[in-house]
Coordinates of C-alpha atoms in Angstrom, one line a residue:
M496 CA 0.0 0.0 0.0
S497 CA 1.3 3.5 -0.9
L498 CA 1.8 6.3 1.6
N499 CA -1.1 8.3 0.2
S500 CA -3.5 5.4 0.4
E501 CA -2.4 4.6 4.0
F502 CA -3.0 8.3 4.9
L503 CA -6.5 8.3 3.4
A504 CA -7.4 5.0 5.2
D505 CA -6.3 6.5 8.5
K506 CA -8.3 9.6 7.8
K507 CA -11.4 7.6 7.1
T508 CA -11.0 5.6 10.2
A509 CA -10.5 8.7 12.4
F510 CA -13.6 10.3 10.8
A511 CA -15.7 7.1 11.4
L512 CA -14.4 7.0 15.0
I513 CA -15.4 10.6 15.6
I514 CA -18.8 10.2 14.0
M515 CA -19.5 7.1 16.1
T516 CA -18.3 8.8 19.3
I517 CA -20.5 11.8 18.7
F518 CA -23.4 9.5 17.8
C519 CA -22.9 7.6 21.0
I520 CA -22.8 10.7 23.1
V521 CA -25.9 12.2 21.3
I522 CA -27.9 9.0 21.7
S523 CA -26.8 8.9 25.3
F524 CA -28.2 12.4 25.9
F525 CA -31.5 11.5 24.2
S526 CA -31.8 8.1 26.0
L527 CA -30.9 9.5 29.4
S528 CA -33.3 12.5 28.9
S529 CA -36.1 10.1 28.0
G530 CA -35.3 7.9 31.0
F531 CA -33.8 5.0 29.2
Y532 CA -30.6 3.8 31.0
I533 CA -29.8 0.5 29.5
I534 CA -30.0 0.3 25.6
F535 CA -27.8 3.4 24.7
Q536 CA -24.8 2.0 26.5
N537 CA -24.3 -0.8 24.0
F538 CA -23.5 1.8 21.3
F539 CA -20.2 2.6 23.2
Y540 CA -18.8 -0.7 22.2
I541 CA -18.5 0.5 18.6
P542 CA -16.0 3.4 19.0
I543 CA -14.2 1.5 21.8
I544 CA -13.6 -1.5 19.5
L545 CA -12.7 0.7 16.5
A546 CA -10.3 2.8 18.6
C547 CA -8.5 -0.3 20.0
I548 CA -8.3 -2.1 16.7
F549 CA -7.0 0.8 14.7
Y550 CA -5.1 2.8 17.3
L551 CA -4.0 0.2 19.8
R552 CA -2.7 1.8 23.0
R553 CA -3.8 5.2 22.0
G554 CA -7.2 3.7 21.2
L555 CA -7.1 2.0 24.7
L556 CA -6.5 5.4 26.3
F557 CA -9.3 6.9 24.2
S558 CA -11.6 3.9 25.3
V559 CA -10.8 4.6 29.0
I560 CA -11.7 8.3 28.6
L561 CA -14.9 7.4 26.7
S562 CA -15.8 4.8 29.4
F563 CA -15.5 7.5 32.1
V564 CA -17.5 9.9 29.9
Y565 CA -20.2 7.2 29.8
L566 CA -20.0 6.9 33.6
G567 CA -20.2 10.7 34.0
L568 CA -23.3 10.9 31.7
L569 CA -25.0 8.1 33.5
T570 CA -24.4 9.5 37.0
G571 CA -25.4 13.0 35.9
Y572 CA -28.8 11.9 34.6
A573 CA -29.6 8.8 36.7
G574 CA -27.9 9.9 39.9
F575 CA -26.1 7.5 42.2
N576 CA -28.8 4.9 41.9
E577 CA -27.2 3.7 38.7
F578 CA -23.6 4.4 39.9
G579 CA -22.9 0.7 40.7
N580 CA -24.1 -0.4 37.3
G581 CA -22.2 2.4 35.7
I582 CA -19.0 1.3 37.4
A583 CA -19.5 -2.3 36.3
R584 CA -20.2 -1.2 32.8
T585 CA -17.2 1.1 32.7
L586 CA -14.9 -1.7 33.9
I587 CA -16.4 -4.0 31.2
F588 CA -15.7 -1.3 28.6
I589 CA -12.1 -1.0 29.8
G590 CA -11.6 -4.8 30.0
I591 CA -12.9 -5.3 26.5
A592 CA -10.7 -2.4 25.3
C593 CA -7.6 -4.1 26.9
I594 CA -8.4 -7.5 25.4
I595 CA -9.0 -6.0 21.9
T596 CA -5.8 -3.9 22.2
I597 CA -3.7 -6.9 23.2
L598 CA -5.2 -9.0 20.4
S599 CA -4.8 -6.1 17.9
E600 CA -1.1 -5.6 18.9
K601 CA -0.5 -9.3 18.4
T602 CA -2.3 -9.3 15.1
K603 CA -0.3 -6.2 14.0
Y604 CA 2.9 -7.9 15.2
A605 CA 2.0 -11.0 13.2
N606 CA 1.0 -8.9 10.2
D607 CA 4.3 -7.0 10.4
K608 CA 6.2 -10.3 10.5
V609 CA 4.3 -11.6 7.6
R610 CA 4.9 -8.4 5.7
E611 CA 8.6 -8.6 6.6
K612 CA 8.7 -12.2 5.5
N613 CA 6.9 -11.3 2.3
K614 CA 9.5 -8.6 1.6
E615 CA 12.3 -11.1 2.2
L616 CA 10.6 -13.7 0.1
K617 CA 10.1 -11.1 -2.7
Y618 CA 13.8 -10.1 -2.5
T619 CA 14.9 -13.7 -2.5
I620 CA 12.7 -14.4 -5.5
E621 CA 14.1 -11.4 -7.3
K622 CA 17.6 -12.5 -6.5
L623 CA 16.8 -16.0 -7.6
A624 CA 15.4 -14.7 -10.9
L625 CA 18.4 -12.5 -11.4
S626 CA 20.7 -15.4 -10.6
C627 CA 18.8 -17.6 -13.0
D628 CA 19.1 -15.0 -15.7
R629 CA 22.8 -14.7 -15.0
Y630 CA 23.2 -18.5 -15.0
H631 CA 21.3 -18.8 -18.2
T632 CA 23.3 -16.0 -19.9
L633 CA 26.5 -17.5 -18.7
F634 CA 25.4 -21.0 -19.7
E635 CA 24.6 -19.8 -23.2
S636 CA 27.5 -17.4 -23.7
I637 CA 30.2 -20.0 -23.0
S638 CA 31.8 -21.0 -26.3
D639 CA 32.5 -24.6 -25.0
S640 CA 29.7 -27.2 -25.1
L641 CA 28.0 -27.6 -21.7
F642 CA 26.0 -30.8 -20.7
L643 CA 24.1 -31.4 -17.5
Y644 CA 22.9 -35.0 -16.9
K645 CA 22.3 -37.7 -14.2
I646 CA 24.2 -40.9 -13.6
D647 CA 21.9 -43.9 -14.0
E648 CA 21.7 -47.0 -11.7
N649 CA 24.3 -48.7 -13.9
G650 CA 26.9 -46.0 -13.2
L651 CA 26.7 -44.7 -16.7
P652 CA 25.6 -41.2 -18.0
G653 CA 21.8 -40.8 -18.1
L654 CA 19.6 -38.5 -20.2
F655 CA 20.6 -35.0 -20.7
I656 CA 18.8 -32.5 -18.4
E657 CA 20.2 -29.4 -20.1
V658 CA 22.6 -28.4 -22.9
N659 CA 23.7 -25.0 -24.2
S660 CA 23.5 -23.6 -27.7
S661 CA 27.2 -24.2 -28.3
A662 CA 26.6 -27.9 -27.9
S663 CA 23.9 -27.8 -30.6
E664 CA 26.2 -25.8 -32.9
S665 CA 29.1 -28.1 -32.4
I666 CA 27.4 -31.5 -32.7
G667 CA 24.4 -30.6 -34.8
Y668 CA 21.5 -31.8 -32.7
S669 CA 18.7 -29.5 -31.4
R670 CA 18.1 -29.0 -27.7
E671 CA 14.9 -31.1 -27.9
E672 CA 16.9 -33.9 -29.6
F673 CA 19.6 -33.7 -26.9
L674 CA 17.1 -34.1 -24.1
R675 CA 16.1 -37.5 -25.5
M676 CA 19.8 -38.6 -25.6
T677 CA 22.7 -39.6 -23.3
A678 CA 26.4 -38.7 -23.4
L679 CA 27.1 -42.2 -24.8
D680 CA 25.0 -41.4 -27.8
I681 CA 27.4 -38.7 -28.9
A682 CA 30.6 -40.4 -27.6
G683 CA 33.3 -41.9 -29.8
E684 CA 34.4 -45.5 -29.6
I685 CA 37.1 -44.7 -26.9
G686 CA 34.6 -42.6 -24.9
K687 CA 32.1 -45.5 -24.9
R688 CA 34.7 -48.0 -23.7
E689 CA 36.0 -45.8 -20.9
A690 CA 32.7 -44.3 -19.8
K691 CA 32.2 -46.3 -16.6
E692 CA 35.9 -45.9 -15.6
Q693 CA 35.6 -42.1 -16.1
V694 CA 32.5 -42.0 -13.9
E695 CA 34.2 -44.0 -11.1
I696 CA 37.1 -41.5 -11.1
L697 CA 34.6 -38.6 -11.1
Y698 CA 32.9 -40.1 -8.0
K699 CA 36.3 -40.4 -6.2
K700 CA 37.7 -37.0 -7.0
G701 CA 34.6 -34.9 -7.4
S702 CA 36.0 -33.5 -10.7
H703 CA 37.8 -35.1 -13.6
K704 CA 39.5 -33.8 -16.7
F705 CA 40.4 -36.1 -19.7
E706 CA 40.6 -36.2 -23.4
S707 CA 38.1 -38.2 -25.5
S708 CA 36.2 -37.9 -28.8
Q709 CA 32.6 -37.1 -29.8
V710 CA 30.6 -37.9 -32.9
R711 CA 28.6 -35.2 -34.7
K712 CA 25.1 -35.7 -36.2
D713 CA 26.7 -36.2 -39.7
G714 CA 28.9 -39.0 -38.3
T715 CA 32.2 -37.2 -38.2
E716 CA 34.3 -37.8 -35.1
F717 CA 36.5 -35.1 -33.5
P718 CA 38.8 -34.9 -30.4
V719 CA 37.5 -33.2 -27.3
E720 CA 38.7 -32.2 -23.9
V721 CA 36.2 -33.0 -21.2
N722 CA 36.1 -31.3 -17.8
C723 CA 33.5 -33.0 -15.5
H724 CA 32.2 -31.8 -12.1
L725 CA 30.0 -33.8 -9.8
I726 CA 27.0 -31.9 -8.3
R727 CA 25.3 -33.5 -5.3
T728 CA 21.7 -32.4 -4.7
D729 CA 19.0 -33.4 -2.2
S730 CA 16.1 -33.5 -4.7
Q731 CA 17.7 -35.0 -7.9
G732 CA 20.7 -36.9 -6.4
C733 CA 24.1 -36.7 -8.2
L734 CA 24.3 -34.6 -11.4
V735 CA 27.2 -34.1 -13.7
L736 CA 28.2 -30.9 -15.4
S737 CA 30.5 -31.5 -18.4
V738 CA 32.4 -28.7 -20.1
V739 CA 33.5 -30.1 -23.5
R740 CA 36.0 -28.3 -25.7
D741 CA 36.7 -29.1 -29.4
I742 CA 40.5 -29.5 -29.6
T743 CA 40.8 -30.3 -33.3
D744 CA 42.9 -27.2 -34.0
R745 CA 45.0 -27.8 -30.9
K746 CA 45.7 -31.4 -32.0
K747 CA 46.7 -30.2 -35.4
I748 CA 49.1 -27.6 -33.8
E749 CA 50.5 -30.2 -31.5
M750 CA 51.1 -32.6 -34.4
A751 CA 52.7 -29.8 -36.4
L752 CA 54.8 -28.8 -33.5
K753 CA 55.8 -32.4 -32.8
D754 CA 56.8 -32.8 -36.5
E755 CA 58.8 -29.5 -36.4
I756 CA 60.6 -30.5 -33.2
T757 CA 61.4 -33.9 -34.8
R758 CA 62.7 -32.1 -37.9
R759 CA 64.7 -29.6 -36.0
R760 CA 66.1 -32.4 -33.8
I761 CA 67.2 -34.3 -36.9
L762 CA 68.8 -31.2 -38.3
Q763 CA 70.5 -30.4 -35.0
D764 CA 71.8 -33.9 -34.4
Q765 CA 72.9 -34.4 -38.0
S766 CA 74.7 -31.0 -38.2
R767 CA 78.5 -31.2 -38.2
D768 CA 78.6 -27.8 -36.6
G769 CA 78.2 -27.5 -32.8
I770 CA 74.8 -25.9 -31.9
I771 CA 74.2 -24.6 -28.4
I772 CA 71.4 -22.5 -26.9
I773 CA 72.5 -20.3 -24.0
R774 CA 70.3 -18.5 -21.5
E775 CA 70.9 -14.9 -20.6
D776 CA 72.6 -16.0 -17.3
G777 CA 75.2 -18.1 -19.2
S778 CA 73.7 -21.5 -18.5
V779 CA 72.9 -24.0 -21.2
F780 CA 69.4 -24.5 -22.4
E781 CA 70.0 -27.0 -25.2
V782 CA 73.0 -28.5 -27.0
N783 CA 73.7 -31.0 -29.8
K784 CA 76.1 -33.9 -29.8
S785 CA 78.5 -32.2 -32.3
F786 CA 79.2 -29.4 -29.8
A787 CA 79.7 -31.8 -26.9
D788 CA 82.0 -34.0 -29.0
M789 CA 84.0 -30.9 -30.1
L790 CA 84.9 -30.2 -26.5
Y791 CA 85.2 -33.9 -25.5
Y792 CA 82.2 -33.7 -23.1
S793 CA 79.0 -35.6 -23.0
V794 CA 75.7 -33.7 -23.8
D795 CA 74.6 -34.1 -20.2
D796 CA 77.9 -32.6 -18.9
V797 CA 77.6 -29.6 -21.2
K798 CA 74.0 -28.9 -20.0
K799 CA 75.3 -28.5 -16.4
M800 CA 78.0 -25.9 -17.5
H801 CA 78.1 -22.2 -18.1
I802 CA 79.6 -20.6 -21.2
W803 CA 82.6 -19.1 -19.4
E804 CA 83.7 -22.6 -18.4
W805 CA 84.8 -23.4 -21.9
N806 CA 85.3 -19.8 -23.2
Q807 CA 88.1 -18.6 -20.9
S808 CA 89.8 -16.4 -23.5
V809 CA 87.2 -13.7 -22.8
P810 CA 86.6 -12.3 -19.2
R811 CA 83.4 -13.5 -17.6
E812 CA 82.1 -9.9 -17.2
I813 CA 82.5 -9.2 -21.0
I814 CA 80.7 -12.5 -21.8
S815 CA 77.8 -11.5 -19.5
K816 CA 77.6 -8.1 -21.2
M817 CA 77.6 -9.7 -24.6
L818 CA 74.7 -12.1 -23.6
K819 CA 72.6 -9.1 -22.5
T820 CA 73.3 -7.0 -25.6
V821 CA 73.0 -9.6 -28.4
D822 CA 69.7 -9.3 -30.2
E823 CA 67.9 -10.9 -33.2
K824 CA 70.4 -9.3 -35.6
G825 CA 73.0 -11.5 -34.1
D826 CA 76.8 -11.3 -34.3
H827 CA 79.7 -13.2 -35.9
F828 CA 83.1 -13.5 -34.4
E829 CA 86.0 -15.9 -33.7
T830 CA 87.2 -17.0 -30.3
R831 CA 88.9 -20.0 -28.6
H832 CA 87.3 -22.8 -26.6
L833 CA 88.8 -24.9 -23.9
R834 CA 88.4 -28.7 -24.2
K835 CA 88.0 -31.1 -21.3
D836 CA 91.6 -32.3 -21.8
G837 CA 92.9 -28.8 -21.4
T838 CA 93.7 -28.1 -25.1
E839 CA 92.3 -25.1 -26.9
I840 CA 90.7 -24.9 -30.3
D841 CA 89.8 -22.0 -32.6
V842 CA 86.1 -21.5 -33.1
D843 CA 84.0 -19.5 -35.6
I844 CA 80.7 -18.5 -34.0
S845 CA 77.4 -17.0 -35.4
T846 CA 74.9 -15.9 -32.8
T847 CA 71.3 -14.7 -32.7
A848 CA 68.8 -14.1 -29.9
A849 CA 65.1 -14.8 -29.6
N850 CA 62.4 -14.9 -26.9
F851 CA 61.0 -18.3 -26.0
S852 CA 58.1 -18.5 -23.4
G853 CA 59.2 -15.1 -22.1
E854 CA 62.8 -16.1 -21.7
K855 CA 65.7 -14.7 -23.8
L856 CA 67.7 -17.4 -25.5
I857 CA 70.9 -17.1 -27.6
L858 CA 71.5 -19.5 -30.4
C859 CA 75.2 -20.1 -31.2
I860 CA 76.4 -22.1 -34.2
C861 CA 80.0 -23.0 -33.6
R862 CA 82.5 -24.4 -36.1
D863 CA 85.9 -25.8 -35.2
I864 CA 88.4 -23.8 -37.4
T865 CA 91.5 -25.0 -35.7
A866 CA 92.8 -26.8 -38.8
W867 CA 91.9 -23.9 -41.0
K868 CA 93.7 -21.5 -38.6
N869 CA 96.7 -23.8 -38.6
S870 CA 96.7 -23.8 -42.4
E871 CA 96.4 -20.0 -42.4
K872 CA 99.3 -19.7 -40.0
A873 CA 101.4 -22.1 -42.1
L874 CA 100.5 -20.1 -45.3
I875 CA 101.4 -16.8 -43.6
N876 CA 104.7 -18.3 -42.5
L877 CA 105.3 -19.6 -46.0
N878 CA 104.5 -16.2 -47.4
K879 CA 106.9 -14.5 -45.0
K880 CA 109.6 -17.0 -46.1
L881 CA 108.9 -16.4 -49.7
S882 CA 108.8 -12.7 -49.1
L883 CA 112.1 -12.9 -47.4
L884 CA 113.6 -14.9 -50.2
S885 CA 112.1 -12.5 -52.8
Y886 CA 113.5 -9.5 -50.8
I887 CA 117.0 -11.1 -50.7
T888 CA 116.9 -12.1 -54.3
C889 CA 115.6 -8.6 -55.4
H890 CA 118.3 -7.0 -53.1
D891 CA 121.0 -9.1 -54.8
I892 CA 119.7 -8.3 -58.3
L893 CA 119.5 -4.6 -57.5
N894 CA 123.1 -4.7 -56.3
K895 CA 124.2 -6.4 -59.5
A896 CA 122.1 -4.0 -61.6
N897 CA 123.6 -1.0 -59.7
A898 CA 127.1 -2.4 -60.4
L899 CA 126.2 -2.9 -64.1
E900 CA 125.0 0.7 -64.3
I901 CA 128.3 1.9 -62.8
F902 CA 130.3 -0.2 -65.3
I903 CA 128.3 1.1 -68.2
S904 CA 128.7 4.7 -67.0
L905 CA 132.5 4.1 -66.8
L906 CA 132.5 2.7 -70.3
D907 CA 130.6 5.8 -71.4
K908 CA 133.5 8.0 -70.3
K909 CA 136.0 6.0 -72.5
D910 CA 136.7 6.8 -76.0
L911 CA 134.8 4.1 -77.7
N912 CA 133.8 3.4 -81.2
P913 CA 130.9 5.8 -82.1
D914 CA 128.9 2.9 -83.4
I915 CA 128.9 1.4 -79.9
Q916 CA 127.7 4.5 -78.1
P917 CA 124.0 4.1 -78.9
Y918 CA 124.0 0.6 -77.5
L919 CA 125.4 1.9 -74.2
G920 CA 122.3 4.2 -73.9
E921 CA 120.1 1.2 -74.6
A922 CA 121.9 -0.8 -72.0
V923 CA 121.4 2.0 -69.4
D924 CA 117.6 2.1 -70.2
A925 CA 117.4 -1.7 -69.9
V926 CA 119.1 -1.6 -66.5
N927 CA 116.8 1.1 -65.2
L928 CA 113.7 -0.9 -66.4
I929 CA 115.1 -4.0 -64.6
M930 CA 115.6 -2.0 -61.4
S931 CA 112.1 -0.5 -61.5
Q932 CA 110.6 -4.0 -62.1
I933 CA 112.6 -5.5 -59.3
E934 CA 111.5 -2.7 -57.0
F935 CA 107.9 -3.4 -57.9
A936 CA 108.4 -7.1 -57.3
R937 CA 109.8 -6.4 -53.9
E938 CA 106.8 -4.2 -53.0
Y939 CA 104.3 -6.7 -54.5
G940 CA 105.9 -9.4 -52.4
K941 CA 104.8 -7.6 -49.2
V942 CA 101.1 -7.8 -50.3
G943 CA 99.1 -10.3 -48.1
V944 CA 102.1 -11.3 -46.1
N945 CA 100.5 -10.2 -42.8
E946 CA 96.9 -10.5 -41.6
P947 CA 94.6 -7.6 -42.4
L948 CA 94.0 -4.9 -39.7
W949 CA 91.4 -2.4 -38.7
L950 CA 93.0 0.8 -40.0
S951 CA 91.9 4.4 -39.4
L952 CA 91.4 6.3 -42.6
E953 CA 92.4 9.5 -40.8
E954 CA 95.7 8.0 -39.6
I955 CA 96.8 6.5 -43.0
T956 CA 96.0 9.8 -44.9
K957 CA 97.4 12.4 -42.5
E958 CA 100.9 12.2 -44.0
L959 CA 99.7 13.1 -47.5
S960 CA 101.0 16.7 -48.0
D961 CA 102.5 18.9 -50.7
V962 CA 103.0 22.6 -51.1
R963 CA 100.7 22.6 -54.2
A964 CA 98.0 20.4 -52.6
E965 CA 95.0 21.3 -50.5
L966 CA 93.3 18.2 -49.0
N967 CA 89.8 18.1 -47.5
F968 CA 89.2 15.0 -45.3
E969 CA 85.5 14.1 -44.4
C970 CA 85.9 10.5 -43.1
K971 CA 86.8 11.0 -39.4
G972 CA 86.2 8.2 -37.0
I973 CA 85.9 5.5 -39.7
Y974 CA 87.9 2.3 -39.6
V975 CA 88.2 -0.2 -42.5
Y976 CA 89.5 -3.8 -42.5
A977 CA 92.3 -4.0 -45.0
D978 CA 95.9 -5.0 -45.7
A979 CA 98.6 -3.1 -43.8
M980 CA 99.7 -1.6 -47.2
L981 CA 96.4 0.4 -47.6
E982 CA 98.5 3.5 -46.9
K983 CA 100.4 2.9 -50.2
V984 CA 97.0 2.9 -52.1
F985 CA 96.3 6.4 -50.9
Y986 CA 99.9 7.5 -51.5
N987 CA 99.7 6.2 -55.1
L988 CA 96.4 8.1 -55.7
F989 CA 98.1 11.3 -54.2
D990 CA 101.2 10.8 -56.3
N991 CA 99.1 10.4 -59.5
T992 CA 97.1 13.5 -58.7
L993 CA 100.2 15.6 -58.3
R994 CA 101.7 14.2 -61.5
H995 CA 98.7 15.0 -63.7
T996 CA 97.4 18.2 -62.2
K997 CA 98.9 21.6 -63.0
G998 CA 98.8 24.5 -60.5
L999 CA 96.9 24.3 -57.2
V1000 CA 95.8 20.7 -56.5
L1001 CA 92.4 20.3 -54.7
I1002 CA 91.6 16.9 -53.2
N1003 CA 88.4 15.8 -51.4
I1004 CA 88.2 12.5 -49.5
R1005 CA 84.5 11.8 -48.7
C1006 CA 82.6 8.8 -47.2
R1007 CA 79.0 7.7 -47.6
I1008 CA 76.9 4.5 -47.2
G1009 CA 75.8 2.9 -50.4
G1010 CA 72.4 1.2 -51.1
D1011 CA 73.8 -2.3 -50.4
S1012 CA 75.3 -1.1 -47.0
T1013 CA 78.8 -0.7 -48.5
L1014 CA 81.0 2.1 -47.5
I1015 CA 81.9 4.3 -50.5
I1016 CA 85.3 6.2 -50.0
S1017 CA 85.6 8.8 -52.8
W1018 CA 88.9 10.4 -53.9
E1019 CA 88.1 13.5 -55.9
D1020 CA 90.6 15.9 -57.5
N1021 CA 90.6 18.9 -59.9
G1022 CA 92.9 17.3 -62.5
P1023 CA 92.1 16.6 -66.1
G1024 CA 90.3 13.3 -65.3
I1025 CA 90.4 9.9 -67.1
E1026 CA 89.0 9.2 -70.5
D1027 CA 86.2 6.7 -70.6
S1028 CA 88.2 4.3 -72.8
K1029 CA 91.0 4.2 -70.2
K1030 CA 89.0 3.9 -66.9
E1031 CA 89.7 0.1 -66.7
K1032 CA 93.1 0.1 -68.5
I1033 CA 94.7 2.2 -65.8
F1034 CA 94.4 -0.7 -63.4
E1035 CA 96.3 -3.1 -65.7
S1036 CA 99.9 -4.1 -65.1
G1037 CA 102.4 -2.0 -67.0
Y1038 CA 99.9 0.6 -68.2
G1039 CA 100.9 4.3 -67.7
Q1040 CA 103.6 6.8 -68.3
N1041 CA 105.6 6.0 -65.1
T1042 CA 106.2 2.4 -64.0
G1043 CA 102.7 1.3 -64.8
F1044 CA 102.5 -0.7 -61.5
G1045 CA 100.9 1.9 -59.1
L1046 CA 97.1 1.4 -59.7
F1047 CA 97.6 -2.3 -60.5
L1048 CA 99.3 -2.8 -57.1
A1049 CA 96.6 -0.7 -55.4
R1050 CA 93.8 -2.9 -56.7
E1051 CA 95.7 -6.0 -55.6
I1052 CA 96.2 -4.6 -52.1
L1053 CA 92.5 -3.8 -51.8
D1054 CA 91.3 -7.1 -53.2
I1055 CA 92.8 -9.0 -50.3
T1056 CA 89.8 -7.8 -48.1
K1057 CA 87.3 -7.6 -51.0
I1058 CA 87.5 -3.8 -51.4
K1059 CA 86.8 -2.7 -55.0
I1060 CA 88.3 0.3 -56.7
S1061 CA 87.0 2.1 -59.8
E1062 CA 87.3 5.5 -61.5
V1063 CA 83.9 7.1 -62.0
G1064 CA 84.8 10.8 -62.7
V1065 CA 83.8 12.9 -65.8
F1066 CA 86.7 13.5 -68.2
G1067 CA 87.7 17.1 -68.2
K1068 CA 86.2 17.8 -64.7
G1069 CA 88.7 15.8 -62.6
A1070 CA 89.3 12.2 -61.5
T1071 CA 87.1 10.4 -59.0
F1072 CA 88.2 7.1 -57.6
E1073 CA 85.7 5.1 -55.5
L1074 CA 86.7 2.5 -53.0
S1075 CA 83.7 0.2 -52.1
V1076 CA 84.2 -1.4 -48.6
P1077 CA 81.8 -4.4 -48.2
K1078 CA 79.3 -4.7 -45.3
G1079 CA 81.1 -5.8 -42.1
G1080 CA 84.4 -4.4 -43.4
Y1081 CA 84.1 -1.0 -41.7
Y1082 CA 82.9 0.6 -38.4
F1083 CA 82.4 4.0 -36.9
E1084 CA 84.5 4.6 -33.8
E1085 CA 81.8 6.6 -32.0
K1086 CA 79.2 3.9 -32.5
G1087 CA 81.2 0.7 -32.2
R1088 CA 81.3 -1.8 -35.0
V1089 CA 78.0 -1.1 -36.6
T1090 CA 77.0 -2.2 -40.1
K1091 CA 74.5 0.3 -41.4
K1092 CA 71.6 -0.9 -43.5

């Protein structure tokens, strides 16, 4: 009942009570005035009862007052002859008022309790309805198939009680069709055979997760993951809620992953190179047999080790830093590994990093290059010996040539037959040519004798100077990997520029990165330039106005570390020689050894 309706009801009750009270008093006046002392008094029961029913204790007080009003009226008109009857009737009025008040209060208390219980019941029903809606929404929104069913007396799944829409979509049956079926009707052969065993496990554990298979309406069978929960109820006994997930895609991925693991395992085990995967803390994640054999350890022994236990040529702190900084771009370098027997081997290593399950792993492919290094050292030693022999031989030949030149000059001072004089000039020219070729042979013999070095372009060009030359150098902080005779290449370019340029000589040495990540070193001058027909010939042996060996020797020196040289200038506007240093053959001092892309 609303507040307004309750207010109107109270108003009507009060009005009725007032009317009845006035009516009783008026009737009492008429009755007492007429000499009737008995009948009128019965009308007082009506307001007394109404007041006690609707106003309880306030009504009781009103009834007591009204009772004494009755006594006063009776005594006033009838005198004290009716006083005894009036007192008796007043007490009866008050007694009835008390009884009705008590009963009304109990009734009101009972009604309040009922009203309170009704509110609680209504709230509970609303919560239950909301819970049912949530349950139904959740039940229907789950993408996995849900099945609710009983267990029959044989310990097997009984008829379905409820299924969700995902089950209908997955298997093809409607909800009405499902409610006439059991879990065995949609189970595969394995599921049917193992049904009783799975139910027994479910009863023991209360929940059970396993893999099985189901059959669709069209007869196709597919793998599923079943997660069962036992629900014990008082009214329906034991129920089973099964959450069933189609794992067809997962099985395909697992199979593909298994095949990939097998393939990679075959590749890893069959590889002649040592393959090892290192964690960021230096411990071993995985290793193949070739790596273990290379160090004379077993695979299990290597898995218990750290990288610095076999790589002792590099301090542990530097190794730890390298492990933290290596990324997916990787690195390539040479180092030495310590074997179990204490011997050391030279190793070529290629590394790359990747994240696996949130953990950084470093893949290292290691190749034993000890034999190659030994051969390289033997070849270097042989080159040094041959170079020494060549130097001694050239030195002896030059001495003899110098002596021959002296003897010819002495003969030239003698009075000889005039017919012989021209031949002496020819002989002098021949000796000079022999001496220049021997000098070239001695210089050429130095090419490739020693291992290439990281050389600063700034250092090897700082000695190039001449009173006529102005040199602009724009390659600061750049190092290239080249033969130690790289300085002679730039000296030869400088010498050629001075020979062929008249007046003030302007030279620019610039560096840039080419499209294929090569470093382009440009030598530009303000000389006459090179004709297009001679751009390749100038690098041939013996070509040129001087000895003809300068640019030929320069190309040979550069070719040791795969540096290419070519002339690309425009004839009449100066010569431009470009040296192309391959990727990995240069670095910038301020950035470390970085290959730009």
